Short mmCIF file of C-alpha atoms in Angstrom, two decimals:
data_model
loop_
_atom_site.label_atom_id
_atom_site.label_comp_id
_atom_site.label_asym_id
_atom_site.label_seq_id
_atom_site.Cartn_x
_atom_site.Cartn_y
_atom_site.Cartn_z
CA MET A 1 24.99 15.24 -28.57
CA ARG A 2 28.51 15.91 -27.36
CA ALA A 3 28.60 12.99 -24.99
CA ILE A 4 27.21 10.65 -27.87
CA ALA A 5 30.02 11.86 -30.07
CA ASP A 6 32.63 11.21 -27.36
CA ALA A 7 31.17 7.80 -27.02
CA GLY A 8 31.97 7.13 -30.68
CA TYR A 9 28.46 6.62 -31.92
CA ILE A 10 27.71 7.49 -35.30
CA THR A 11 24.43 5.88 -36.24
CA PRO A 12 21.87 4.28 -34.13
CA THR A 13 21.47 0.57 -33.84
CA ALA A 14 18.38 -1.06 -34.83
CA VAL A 15 16.72 -1.15 -31.40
CA GLN A 16 17.86 2.30 -30.62
CA ALA A 17 16.23 3.47 -33.97
CA LYS A 18 12.98 1.90 -33.02
CA ALA A 19 12.89 2.24 -29.24
CA ILE A 20 14.02 6.03 -28.71
CA PRO A 21 11.10 7.69 -30.65
CA LEU A 22 8.67 5.64 -28.74
CA ILE A 23 10.06 6.59 -25.48
CA LEU A 24 10.31 10.05 -26.31
CA ALA A 25 6.56 10.06 -27.07
CA GLY A 26 5.92 9.26 -23.34
CA GLY A 27 4.33 5.80 -23.61
CA ASP A 28 5.14 2.39 -22.18
CA VAL A 29 7.67 0.33 -24.04
CA MET A 30 8.75 -3.42 -24.07
CA ALA A 31 11.87 -3.85 -25.96
CA SER A 32 13.68 -7.14 -26.68
CA ALA A 33 16.93 -7.35 -28.84
CA GLN A 34 20.10 -9.57 -28.57
CA THR A 35 22.87 -8.63 -26.18
CA GLY A 36 25.34 -6.03 -27.28
CA THR A 37 23.01 -4.10 -29.54
CA GLY A 38 22.87 -0.75 -27.32
CA LYS A 39 19.74 -1.46 -25.39
CA THR A 40 21.22 0.63 -22.57
CA ALA A 41 21.50 3.76 -24.62
CA ALA A 42 18.14 3.13 -26.21
CA PHE A 43 16.43 3.91 -22.82
CA THR A 44 19.14 6.19 -21.27
CA LEU A 45 19.26 8.78 -24.02
CA PRO A 46 15.60 9.57 -24.03
CA ILE A 47 15.19 9.46 -20.30
CA LEU A 48 17.94 12.07 -19.98
CA HIS A 49 16.01 14.23 -22.53
CA HIS A 50 12.94 13.84 -20.63
CA LEU A 51 14.55 14.82 -17.24
CA LEU A 52 16.07 17.89 -18.86
CA GLU A 53 13.02 19.27 -20.50
CA LYS A 54 10.68 18.76 -17.77
CA PRO A 55 11.30 20.48 -14.42
CA SER A 56 11.23 18.66 -11.14
CA VAL A 57 7.97 18.66 -9.09
CA ASN A 58 10.05 18.10 -5.78
CA ASN A 59 12.20 21.12 -6.12
CA ASN A 60 15.39 19.08 -6.08
CA ARG A 61 14.57 17.49 -2.68
CA SER A 62 16.99 15.00 -1.22
CA GLY A 63 16.12 11.27 -1.46
CA PHE A 64 13.43 11.86 -4.28
CA PRO A 65 14.77 10.33 -7.51
CA ARG A 66 12.86 11.04 -10.70
CA CYS A 67 13.94 7.92 -12.50
CA LEU A 68 14.47 4.44 -11.01
CA ILE A 69 16.22 1.61 -13.05
CA LEU A 70 16.30 -1.74 -11.64
CA THR A 71 18.77 -4.34 -12.57
CA PRO A 72 19.18 -8.06 -11.47
CA THR A 73 22.86 -7.99 -10.52
CA ARG A 74 25.44 -5.63 -8.93
CA GLU A 75 27.69 -5.81 -12.02
CA LEU A 76 24.84 -4.87 -14.27
CA ALA A 77 23.84 -1.99 -12.00
CA ALA A 78 27.33 -0.55 -11.99
CA GLN A 79 27.54 -1.00 -15.83
CA VAL A 80 24.15 0.84 -16.20
CA GLU A 81 25.25 3.71 -13.94
CA GLU A 82 28.47 4.20 -15.76
CA SER A 83 26.55 4.51 -19.04
CA VAL A 84 24.27 7.04 -17.51
CA LYS A 85 27.05 8.99 -16.26
CA THR A 86 28.82 8.77 -19.81
CA TYR A 87 25.76 9.86 -21.67
CA GLY A 88 24.87 12.60 -19.34
CA LYS A 89 28.28 14.02 -18.39
CA TYR A 90 27.45 17.53 -19.91
CA THR A 91 24.32 17.83 -17.95
CA SER A 92 23.58 18.80 -14.21
CA LEU A 93 21.62 15.45 -13.74
CA LYS A 94 22.78 13.44 -10.67
CA THR A 95 23.02 9.65 -10.78
CA MET A 96 23.86 6.96 -8.05
CA VAL A 97 24.01 3.39 -7.90
CA MET A 98 22.98 1.12 -5.01
CA TYR A 99 23.43 -2.59 -4.29
CA GLY A 100 24.35 -4.93 -1.59
CA GLY A 101 27.67 -6.12 -0.41
CA VAL A 102 28.95 -2.62 0.38
CA SER A 103 28.22 -0.18 3.22
CA ILE A 104 24.86 1.07 3.24
CA PHE A 105 25.79 4.21 5.15
CA ALA A 106 27.81 5.57 2.35
CA GLN A 107 24.63 5.26 0.15
CA ILE A 108 22.49 6.91 2.84
CA LYS A 109 24.96 9.89 2.91
CA SER A 110 24.62 10.27 -0.94
CA LEU A 111 20.81 10.17 -0.77
CA ARG A 112 20.96 13.26 1.45
CA ARG A 113 21.91 15.31 -1.53
CA HIS A 114 19.50 15.60 -4.46
CA ILE A 115 19.48 12.61 -6.93
CA ASP A 116 17.77 12.49 -10.31
CA ILE A 117 18.44 8.78 -11.31
CA VAL A 118 18.83 5.88 -9.14
CA VAL A 119 20.29 2.52 -10.43
CA SER A 120 19.63 -0.31 -7.94
CA THR A 121 19.11 -3.95 -7.28
CA PRO A 122 15.73 -4.84 -6.00
CA GLY A 123 17.06 -6.13 -2.41
CA ARG A 124 19.23 -2.83 -1.70
CA LEU A 125 16.35 -0.66 -2.83
CA LEU A 126 13.85 -2.30 -0.38
CA ASP A 127 16.64 -1.90 2.46
CA HIS A 128 16.53 1.77 1.90
CA ILE A 129 12.82 1.89 1.84
CA THR A 130 12.63 0.13 5.18
CA ARG A 131 15.15 2.53 6.58
CA LYS A 132 13.14 5.37 5.14
CA THR A 133 16.14 6.96 3.50
CA LEU A 134 14.51 7.05 0.14
CA ASP A 135 11.12 8.03 -1.13
CA LEU A 136 9.56 6.78 -4.48
CA SER A 137 6.72 9.08 -4.59
CA GLY A 138 8.27 11.42 -7.14
CA VAL A 139 9.45 8.80 -9.75
CA GLU A 140 8.36 9.59 -13.27
CA VAL A 141 10.12 6.95 -15.11
CA LEU A 142 10.61 3.13 -14.14
CA VAL A 143 13.01 0.83 -16.08
CA LEU A 144 13.22 -2.89 -15.49
CA ASP A 145 16.43 -3.94 -17.14
CA GLU A 146 17.01 -7.60 -17.80
CA ALA A 147 13.59 -8.24 -16.54
CA ASP A 148 13.87 -11.95 -17.59
CA ARG A 149 16.96 -12.50 -15.42
CA MET A 150 15.10 -10.80 -12.49
CA LEU A 151 12.20 -13.35 -12.72
CA ASP A 152 14.99 -16.09 -12.95
CA MET A 153 16.46 -15.01 -9.96
CA GLY A 154 13.17 -14.81 -7.84
CA PHE A 155 12.93 -11.01 -7.60
CA ILE A 156 9.18 -10.98 -8.70
CA ARG A 157 7.93 -10.22 -5.22
CA ASP A 158 10.34 -7.52 -4.73
CA ILE A 159 9.34 -5.91 -7.94
CA LYS A 160 5.68 -5.99 -6.84
CA LYS A 161 6.58 -4.44 -3.43
CA ILE A 162 8.53 -1.67 -5.26
CA THR A 163 5.97 -0.81 -7.90
CA ALA A 164 3.36 -0.58 -5.37
CA LEU A 165 5.11 2.31 -3.77
CA LEU A 166 5.43 4.21 -7.03
CA PRO A 167 2.91 6.89 -8.46
CA LYS A 168 0.30 5.84 -10.65
CA GLN A 169 1.28 8.30 -13.36
CA ARG A 170 4.59 7.26 -14.73
CA GLN A 171 6.23 5.86 -17.66
CA ASN A 172 7.30 2.36 -17.63
CA LEU A 173 9.96 0.69 -19.80
CA LEU A 174 10.68 -3.06 -19.71
CA LEU A 175 13.89 -4.67 -21.47
CA SER A 176 14.25 -8.27 -21.69
CA ALA A 177 16.05 -10.96 -23.80
CA THR A 178 12.84 -12.68 -24.49
CA PHE A 179 9.17 -12.04 -24.40
CA SER A 180 8.18 -15.21 -22.47
CA GLU A 181 4.82 -15.82 -21.05
CA GLU A 182 6.19 -14.90 -17.65
CA ILE A 183 7.42 -11.60 -18.86
CA LYS A 184 4.12 -10.73 -20.50
CA SER A 185 2.30 -11.77 -17.25
CA LEU A 186 4.65 -9.52 -15.35
CA SER A 187 4.01 -6.60 -17.70
CA LYS A 188 0.16 -6.67 -17.44
CA GLY A 189 0.67 -5.72 -13.74
CA ILE A 190 3.17 -2.92 -14.52
CA LEU A 191 2.75 -1.54 -18.05
CA HIS A 192 -0.08 0.12 -19.50
CA ASN A 193 -0.75 -0.59 -23.21
CA PRO A 194 2.92 -0.99 -23.93
CA VAL A 195 4.43 -0.88 -27.36
CA PHE A 196 6.52 -3.88 -28.40
CA VAL A 197 9.91 -3.50 -29.90
CA GLU A 198 11.62 -6.65 -31.18
CA VAL A 199 14.48 -6.17 -33.75
CA THR A 200 15.66 -9.80 -34.05
CA ARG A 201 14.26 -13.18 -33.57
CA ARG A 202 14.48 -15.00 -30.19
CA ASN A 203 17.54 -16.60 -29.00
CA THR A 204 19.75 -15.36 -31.81
CA PRO A 205 23.46 -14.94 -31.08
CA SER A 206 25.32 -12.16 -32.70
CA GLU A 207 26.62 -12.91 -36.01
CA LEU A 208 29.70 -11.33 -35.30
CA VAL A 209 30.58 -13.99 -32.79
CA GLU A 210 32.62 -16.94 -34.27
CA GLN A 211 31.63 -20.08 -32.38
CA SER A 212 33.29 -23.34 -31.97
CA VAL A 213 33.42 -26.51 -29.90
CA HIS A 214 36.26 -28.77 -28.78
CA LEU A 215 35.40 -32.21 -27.37
CA VAL A 216 37.72 -32.85 -24.61
CA GLN A 217 37.62 -34.93 -21.33
CA GLN A 218 36.62 -33.02 -18.30
CA ARG A 219 40.01 -33.62 -16.47
CA LEU A 220 41.83 -32.25 -19.45
CA LYS A 221 40.10 -29.07 -19.87
CA SER A 222 42.21 -26.88 -17.60
CA HIS A 223 45.35 -28.12 -19.36
CA LEU A 224 43.85 -27.43 -22.78
CA LEU A 225 42.63 -23.92 -21.73
CA SER A 226 46.09 -23.07 -20.35
CA HIS A 227 47.69 -24.32 -23.56
CA ILE A 228 45.33 -22.18 -25.68
CA ILE A 229 45.99 -18.94 -23.73
CA ARG A 230 49.72 -19.39 -23.96
CA HIS A 231 49.85 -20.85 -27.56
CA TYR A 232 47.87 -18.11 -28.96
CA ASP A 233 48.87 -15.41 -26.62
CA TRP A 234 45.46 -14.32 -25.58
CA LYS A 235 45.59 -11.25 -23.52
CA GLN A 236 41.96 -10.78 -22.50
CA VAL A 237 39.65 -13.89 -22.14
CA LEU A 238 36.46 -14.18 -20.05
CA VAL A 239 35.89 -17.92 -18.85
CA PHE A 240 32.55 -19.21 -17.75
CA THR A 241 32.34 -22.04 -15.24
CA ARG A 242 29.14 -23.76 -13.96
CA THR A 243 30.02 -23.56 -10.29
CA LYS A 244 31.75 -21.23 -7.78
CA ASN A 245 33.95 -23.98 -6.49
CA GLY A 246 34.92 -24.64 -10.14
CA ALA A 247 35.79 -20.97 -10.81
CA ASN A 248 38.14 -21.12 -7.84
CA LYS A 249 39.85 -24.21 -8.68
CA LEU A 250 40.48 -23.27 -12.29
CA THR A 251 41.79 -19.76 -11.23
CA GLU A 252 44.39 -21.70 -8.94
CA LYS A 253 45.31 -23.71 -12.00
CA LEU A 254 45.86 -20.82 -14.42
CA LEU A 255 47.88 -18.90 -11.65
CA SER A 256 50.05 -21.82 -11.10
CA ASP A 257 50.66 -21.87 -14.92
CA GLY A 258 51.79 -18.21 -14.67
CA ILE A 259 48.63 -16.79 -16.31
CA SER A 260 47.33 -13.82 -14.40
CA SER A 261 43.70 -14.74 -13.32
CA ALA A 262 40.94 -13.84 -10.94
CA ALA A 263 37.47 -15.45 -10.13
CA ILE A 264 34.34 -13.39 -9.85
CA HIS A 265 31.20 -14.85 -8.35
CA SER A 266 28.56 -14.32 -5.52
CA ASN A 267 30.73 -15.68 -2.77
CA LYS A 268 33.42 -13.03 -3.66
CA SER A 269 32.92 -9.82 -1.54
CA GLN A 270 31.88 -6.71 -3.65
CA PRO A 271 35.10 -5.03 -3.24
CA ALA A 272 36.96 -8.22 -4.55
CA ARG A 273 34.47 -8.30 -7.42
CA THR A 274 34.92 -4.78 -8.41
CA LYS A 275 38.80 -4.98 -8.29
CA ALA A 276 38.91 -8.08 -10.35
CA LEU A 277 36.55 -6.68 -13.08
CA THR A 278 38.55 -3.14 -12.97
CA GLN A 279 41.86 -5.19 -13.50
CA PHE A 280 40.23 -7.27 -16.22
CA LYS A 281 39.16 -3.95 -18.15
CA ASN A 282 42.44 -2.09 -17.92
CA GLY A 283 44.29 -5.23 -19.10
CA SER A 284 46.39 -5.95 -16.01
CA LEU A 285 44.37 -9.06 -15.72
CA SER A 286 44.44 -11.56 -18.55
CA VAL A 287 41.71 -14.13 -17.56
CA LEU A 288 38.50 -13.38 -15.60
CA VAL A 289 36.66 -16.70 -14.48
CA ALA A 290 33.02 -16.03 -13.91
CA THR A 291 29.83 -17.90 -13.04
CA ASP A 292 26.48 -17.06 -14.75
CA ILE A 293 25.60 -14.50 -12.14
CA VAL A 294 27.59 -11.84 -14.19
CA SER A 295 27.03 -13.15 -17.79
CA ARG A 296 24.45 -10.37 -18.35
CA GLY A 297 26.28 -7.71 -16.19
CA LEU A 298 29.55 -7.65 -17.76
CA ASP A 299 30.21 -4.94 -20.63
CA ILE A 300 33.87 -4.92 -21.59
CA ASP A 301 34.86 -2.93 -24.82
CA HIS A 302 36.09 -5.14 -27.59
CA LEU A 303 36.24 -8.20 -25.61
CA PRO A 304 37.98 -10.56 -28.01
CA HIS A 305 37.43 -14.10 -26.44
CA VAL A 306 34.87 -16.00 -24.38
CA VAL A 307 35.34 -19.52 -23.26
CA ASN A 308 32.54 -21.82 -22.03
CA PHE A 309 34.77 -24.22 -19.66
CA GLU A 310 31.65 -25.92 -18.89
CA LEU A 311 28.39 -25.38 -20.78
CA PRO A 312 25.39 -23.99 -18.92
CA ASN A 313 22.51 -26.06 -17.97
CA VAL A 314 20.03 -23.58 -19.60
CA ALA A 315 20.48 -23.00 -23.41
CA GLU A 316 19.63 -19.36 -23.13
CA ASP A 317 22.54 -18.70 -20.77
CA TYR A 318 24.82 -19.71 -23.52
CA ILE A 319 23.58 -17.00 -25.46
CA HIS A 320 24.03 -14.42 -22.88
CA ARG A 321 27.59 -15.89 -21.90
CA ILE A 322 28.90 -15.48 -25.70
CA GLY A 323 27.18 -12.18 -25.78
CA ARG A 324 29.97 -10.63 -23.77
CA THR A 325 32.02 -10.61 -27.04
CA GLY A 326 31.10 -9.48 -30.61
CA ARG A 327 29.37 -6.29 -29.07
CA ALA A 328 28.81 -2.83 -30.65
CA GLY A 329 30.03 -3.91 -34.05
CA SER A 330 33.27 -5.65 -32.77
CA ALA A 331 34.04 -9.27 -33.81
CA GLY A 332 34.73 -11.86 -31.22
CA ALA A 333 35.19 -15.46 -30.68
CA ALA A 334 33.43 -18.11 -28.49
CA ILE A 335 35.01 -21.38 -27.71
CA SER A 336 33.25 -24.35 -25.68
CA LEU A 337 35.19 -27.13 -24.07
CA VAL A 338 32.64 -30.02 -24.00
CA ASP A 339 33.03 -33.20 -22.31
CA ARG A 340 31.00 -36.31 -23.47
CA GLU A 341 28.69 -35.91 -20.51
CA GLU A 342 27.82 -32.40 -21.58
CA LEU A 343 26.68 -33.53 -25.10
CA GLN A 344 23.13 -33.27 -24.22
CA TYR A 345 23.56 -29.57 -23.25
CA LEU A 346 25.39 -29.06 -26.58
CA LYS A 347 22.37 -30.49 -28.61
CA GLU A 348 19.88 -28.22 -26.68
CA ILE A 349 21.83 -25.21 -27.33
CA GLU A 350 22.14 -25.97 -31.12
CA ARG A 351 18.36 -26.47 -31.14
CA VAL A 352 17.78 -23.19 -29.35
CA ILE A 353 19.96 -21.09 -31.61
CA LYS A 354 19.11 -23.12 -34.73
CA ARG A 355 22.37 -23.95 -36.04
CA GLU A 356 25.15 -26.45 -35.61
CA ILE A 357 28.31 -25.17 -33.87
CA PRO A 358 31.51 -26.15 -35.80
CA LYS A 359 33.85 -28.85 -33.94
CA VAL A 360 37.42 -27.95 -33.84
CA VAL A 361 40.60 -29.86 -32.84
CA PHE A 362 43.74 -28.12 -31.48
CA ASP A 363 46.42 -30.30 -32.98
CA SER A 364 49.09 -28.49 -31.05
CA PHE A 365 47.71 -29.68 -27.58
CA VAL A 366 49.42 -32.71 -26.16
CA PRO A 367 48.20 -33.86 -22.59
CA PRO A 368 50.89 -33.59 -19.95
CA ALA A 369 52.75 -36.91 -19.86
CA ASN A 370 52.74 -37.00 -16.02
CA LEU A 371 48.88 -37.18 -15.67
CA PRO A 372 47.43 -40.24 -14.07
CA ALA A 373 46.54 -42.91 -16.54
CA GLU A 374 42.67 -42.54 -15.75
CA VAL A 375 42.71 -39.06 -16.66
CA GLN A 376 43.62 -39.93 -20.29
CA ASN A 377 41.46 -42.97 -20.48
CA SER A 378 38.02 -42.07 -19.47
CA SER A 379 35.64 -39.61 -17.63
CA PRO A 380 35.93 -39.67 -13.85
CA ARG A 381 33.98 -42.48 -12.06
CA ARG A 382 32.38 -42.79 -8.72
CA GLN A 383 35.27 -44.13 -6.41
CA ASN A 384 34.31 -46.99 -3.99
CA MET A 385 33.75 -45.66 -0.43
CA PRO A 386 35.41 -47.82 2.39
CA ARG A 387 33.17 -50.07 4.25
CA ARG A 388 32.46 -49.06 7.99
CA THR A 389 33.50 -51.41 10.62
CA ALA A 390 32.43 -51.95 14.12
CA SER A 391 35.62 -50.67 15.59
CA ALA A 392 35.38 -47.42 13.52
CA ASN A 393 31.83 -46.49 14.24
CA PHE A 394 30.77 -48.47 17.37
CA ASN A 395 32.04 -48.99 20.78
CA THR A 396 31.49 -52.62 22.06
CA ASP A 397 32.23 -52.04 25.77
CA ASN A 398 28.41 -52.38 26.50
CA THR A 399 28.37 -49.13 28.64
CA ARG A 400 27.79 -46.32 26.07
CA THR A 401 27.22 -45.11 22.62
CA ALA A 402 30.47 -44.56 20.60
CA ASP A 403 29.37 -43.55 17.05
CA THR A 404 31.08 -40.27 16.17
CA ASN A 405 27.62 -38.67 15.28
CA LYS A 406 25.98 -40.07 18.41
CA ARG A 407 23.28 -41.74 16.46
CA TYR A 408 23.75 -45.41 17.82
CA THR A 409 23.00 -46.71 21.21
CA GLY A 410 24.15 -50.16 22.45
CA THR A 411 26.36 -52.73 21.10
CA THR A 412 26.93 -54.10 17.76
CA ALA A 413 24.22 -56.52 18.30
CA ASN A 414 22.00 -53.67 19.30
CA ARG A 415 22.41 -51.40 16.02
CA ALA A 416 19.45 -49.89 14.58
CA ASP A 417 18.57 -51.70 11.29
CA ASN A 418 17.50 -48.61 9.41
CA ASN A 419 18.96 -46.69 6.31
CA ASN A 420 19.36 -43.64 8.31
CA LYS A 421 20.59 -45.40 11.29
CA ARG A 422 18.68 -43.48 13.70
CA TYR A 423 16.88 -46.10 15.73
CA ALA A 424 17.46 -47.60 18.98
CA GLY A 425 16.81 -51.02 20.28
CA THR A 426 18.25 -54.76 20.52
CA THR A 427 18.41 -56.87 17.40
CA ALA A 428 15.18 -58.25 18.15
CA ASN A 429 13.69 -54.82 18.28
CA ARG A 430 15.14 -53.13 15.33
CA ALA A 431 13.03 -50.40 13.84
CA GLY A 432 12.08 -51.56 10.41
CA ASP A 433 10.56 -48.60 9.00
CA SER A 434 13.00 -46.49 6.99
CA SER A 435 11.15 -43.19 7.25
CA ARG A 436 10.17 -42.95 10.87
CA GLY A 437 12.78 -41.65 13.20
CA TYR A 438 11.75 -43.49 16.40
CA SER A 439 11.67 -47.03 18.05
CA THR A 440 8.63 -49.14 17.40
CA ASN A 441 8.52 -50.79 20.94
CA SER A 442 7.05 -48.42 23.31
CA ARG A 443 4.66 -45.39 23.61
CA THR A 444 5.67 -41.81 24.04
CA PHE A 445 7.47 -41.12 27.51
CA SER A 446 9.33 -38.07 28.87
CA ALA A 447 13.00 -38.64 29.47
CA ASP A 448 14.34 -36.72 32.47
CA ASN A 449 12.05 -33.88 31.48
CA LYS A 450 14.32 -33.03 28.56
CA ARG A 451 13.49 -35.03 25.31
CA TYR A 452 10.89 -37.59 24.32
CA THR A 453 11.15 -41.09 22.79
CA ALA A 454 8.30 -42.03 20.65
CA GLY A 455 6.69 -45.58 20.22
CA ALA A 456 4.63 -47.41 17.56
CA ASN A 457 1.33 -45.53 18.76
CA ALA A 458 3.10 -42.10 18.56
CA ASP A 459 1.45 -39.79 15.93
CA ASP A 460 3.91 -39.54 12.93
CA ASN A 461 3.06 -35.69 12.57
CA SER A 462 2.83 -34.65 16.18
CA ARG A 463 5.07 -37.07 18.20
CA LYS A 464 8.19 -37.44 16.13
CA THR A 465 11.19 -37.71 18.22
CA GLY A 466 14.55 -36.20 17.77
CA ALA A 467 16.11 -39.70 17.26
CA GLY A 468 18.94 -38.49 14.91
CA ASN A 469 19.83 -35.84 17.49
CA ASN A 470 20.83 -38.15 20.29
CA TYR A 471 17.59 -37.67 22.20
CA TYR A 472 17.44 -41.38 23.43
CA THR A 473 18.79 -42.38 26.82
CA THR A 474 20.57 -45.55 27.84
CA ARG A 475 21.42 -47.49 31.05
CA THR A 476 24.73 -48.68 32.25
CA ASN A 477 23.49 -50.88 35.01
CA ASN A 478 20.47 -53.18 35.72
CA ALA A 479 18.80 -50.65 38.27
CA ALA A 480 15.25 -49.83 37.39
CA MET A 481 14.39 -46.19 36.48
CA PRO A 482 11.06 -44.87 37.05
CA ARG A 483 9.47 -42.54 34.32
CA THR A 484 6.52 -40.20 34.18
CA ALA A 485 4.10 -40.40 31.49
CA ALA A 486 4.25 -37.38 28.98
CA PRO A 487 1.50 -34.89 29.23
CA GLY A 488 -1.58 -36.20 27.40
CA SER A 489 -0.49 -39.57 27.29
CA GLN A 490 -3.02 -42.32 28.40
CA ASN A 491 -0.29 -44.73 29.73
CA ARG A 492 0.73 -44.95 33.36
CA PRO A 493 4.26 -44.22 34.40
CA GLN A 494 6.51 -46.90 33.15
CA ARG A 495 9.84 -48.19 34.24
CA TYR A 496 12.88 -49.40 32.42
CA GLY A 497 13.18 -53.21 32.14
CA LYS A 498 16.55 -54.90 32.90
CA SER A 499 18.49 -55.95 30.15
CA GLN A 500 21.67 -58.04 29.56
CA ASN A 501 24.92 -56.20 29.13
CA ALA A 502 23.33 -52.91 29.70
CA ARG A 503 21.77 -52.86 26.06
CA THR A 504 19.51 -49.78 25.29
CA ALA A 505 16.80 -49.49 27.72
CA GLN A 506 13.41 -50.49 26.58
CA PHE A 507 10.15 -49.57 27.89
CA LYS A 508 7.83 -52.17 29.53
CA THR A 509 4.16 -51.27 29.30
CA SER A 510 1.53 -52.40 31.80
CA ARG A 511 -2.23 -52.02 31.62
CA PRO A 512 -3.11 -48.72 33.38
CA SER A 513 -5.73 -48.61 36.26
CA SER A 514 -8.37 -46.08 36.36
CA LYS A 515 -7.19 -44.97 39.71
CA ASN A 516 -3.86 -43.51 38.76
CA SER A 517 -4.94 -42.52 35.19
CA ASP A 518 -4.47 -38.81 34.24
#
């Protein structure tokens, strides 16, 4: 109770009031509640009580955790472990977190001492199981946190592998933002007669979050965002982009405008992600630009502002993004910058949350005067690409191929007439099939015992050649070159025919005789 008081908790939230008694009773529980309502405390507090009241059957052996908590992302794993330590700081229970991106050997060293609670991502947990540095035979409680996100990220097989290693007699807790059919199907194989806890209707953002939309051209978004941050003197804002490259570019723009910023996404190393998140939490960083990978793993106390620089493709992700603010009774604001090409995403979001988001205009914003005209006039259009010329892509000296990708043979007159330009042959012998990667003028032969060229009678599935990989050979003089038939071929050995200007060599076939047939 001292730890709870230190955390500032006075009365339980709705999900805590419903879930904690059920978990204390020892049964399996499925809980769903909107983000920021105290779900972590709802399962952590009764688990701590259970572990303290019931003695360990493994006599504090190393590498035998009593509770396993699985999360989809590193950030969420770190957040949950921090919460467990906060609530259990006046107990003797030991907790550790495991995830990828950092040295596994430090984790192995920690596992050599007694651990009561392990918080981990599925992938790193399986790494330890493979190395036999962790034994799950003593797990008494399994928690699947953000189970719907784990399914979205493709962890279903990993979860099944892990649960197969757990003892049959255990308590199972599943927490999810939704009770979709996929979640219900997953629960049938893991939970036993679970009790359902759902405190709010599905896809309901917190009423404490003030939502708004500003319609703006895509190329003006970074300028508008920079203006908003400086004009309103925002000190802490979490910005979501749709892509990692977009996050990096936006961060560079904000830094150039004198706004302290950092990007956090899956391409960043774990130390870099941890550093950026720490700086953002302690206030030394004003803007954290993130992708959806961390939309469910960030828990920043009293975060005032969230900006959707780009709307997510999936409407439910919008709810999790703006759920980073308006948490634990604190009010927050969520602004979405929407280009006209994103209007279909906006309509879907409004349909899911069952409300229209107010549209606002920042009258104080004036686009920079030095922007190119097309930036202010319209959305970006596809630019015309320069046409290829023979001098750029072909060598017409009649002696060798000169395409930079080495996918052509012969002269300009001998180009392959194909969308993928992976055929060889003269103009009269162009390959007309846009899907086959071989010439249509000969049968299958071995070329210098290295590669094959395939003909019209070659099996599409078994004799495809590497014609895009420069597997064809050419002749630079008029000398005939004998070739040996490929194994299994019913054709006799062939020879190159003579062609003018050393064009691509073509095979001439002759009727095989029974005397020399293989």
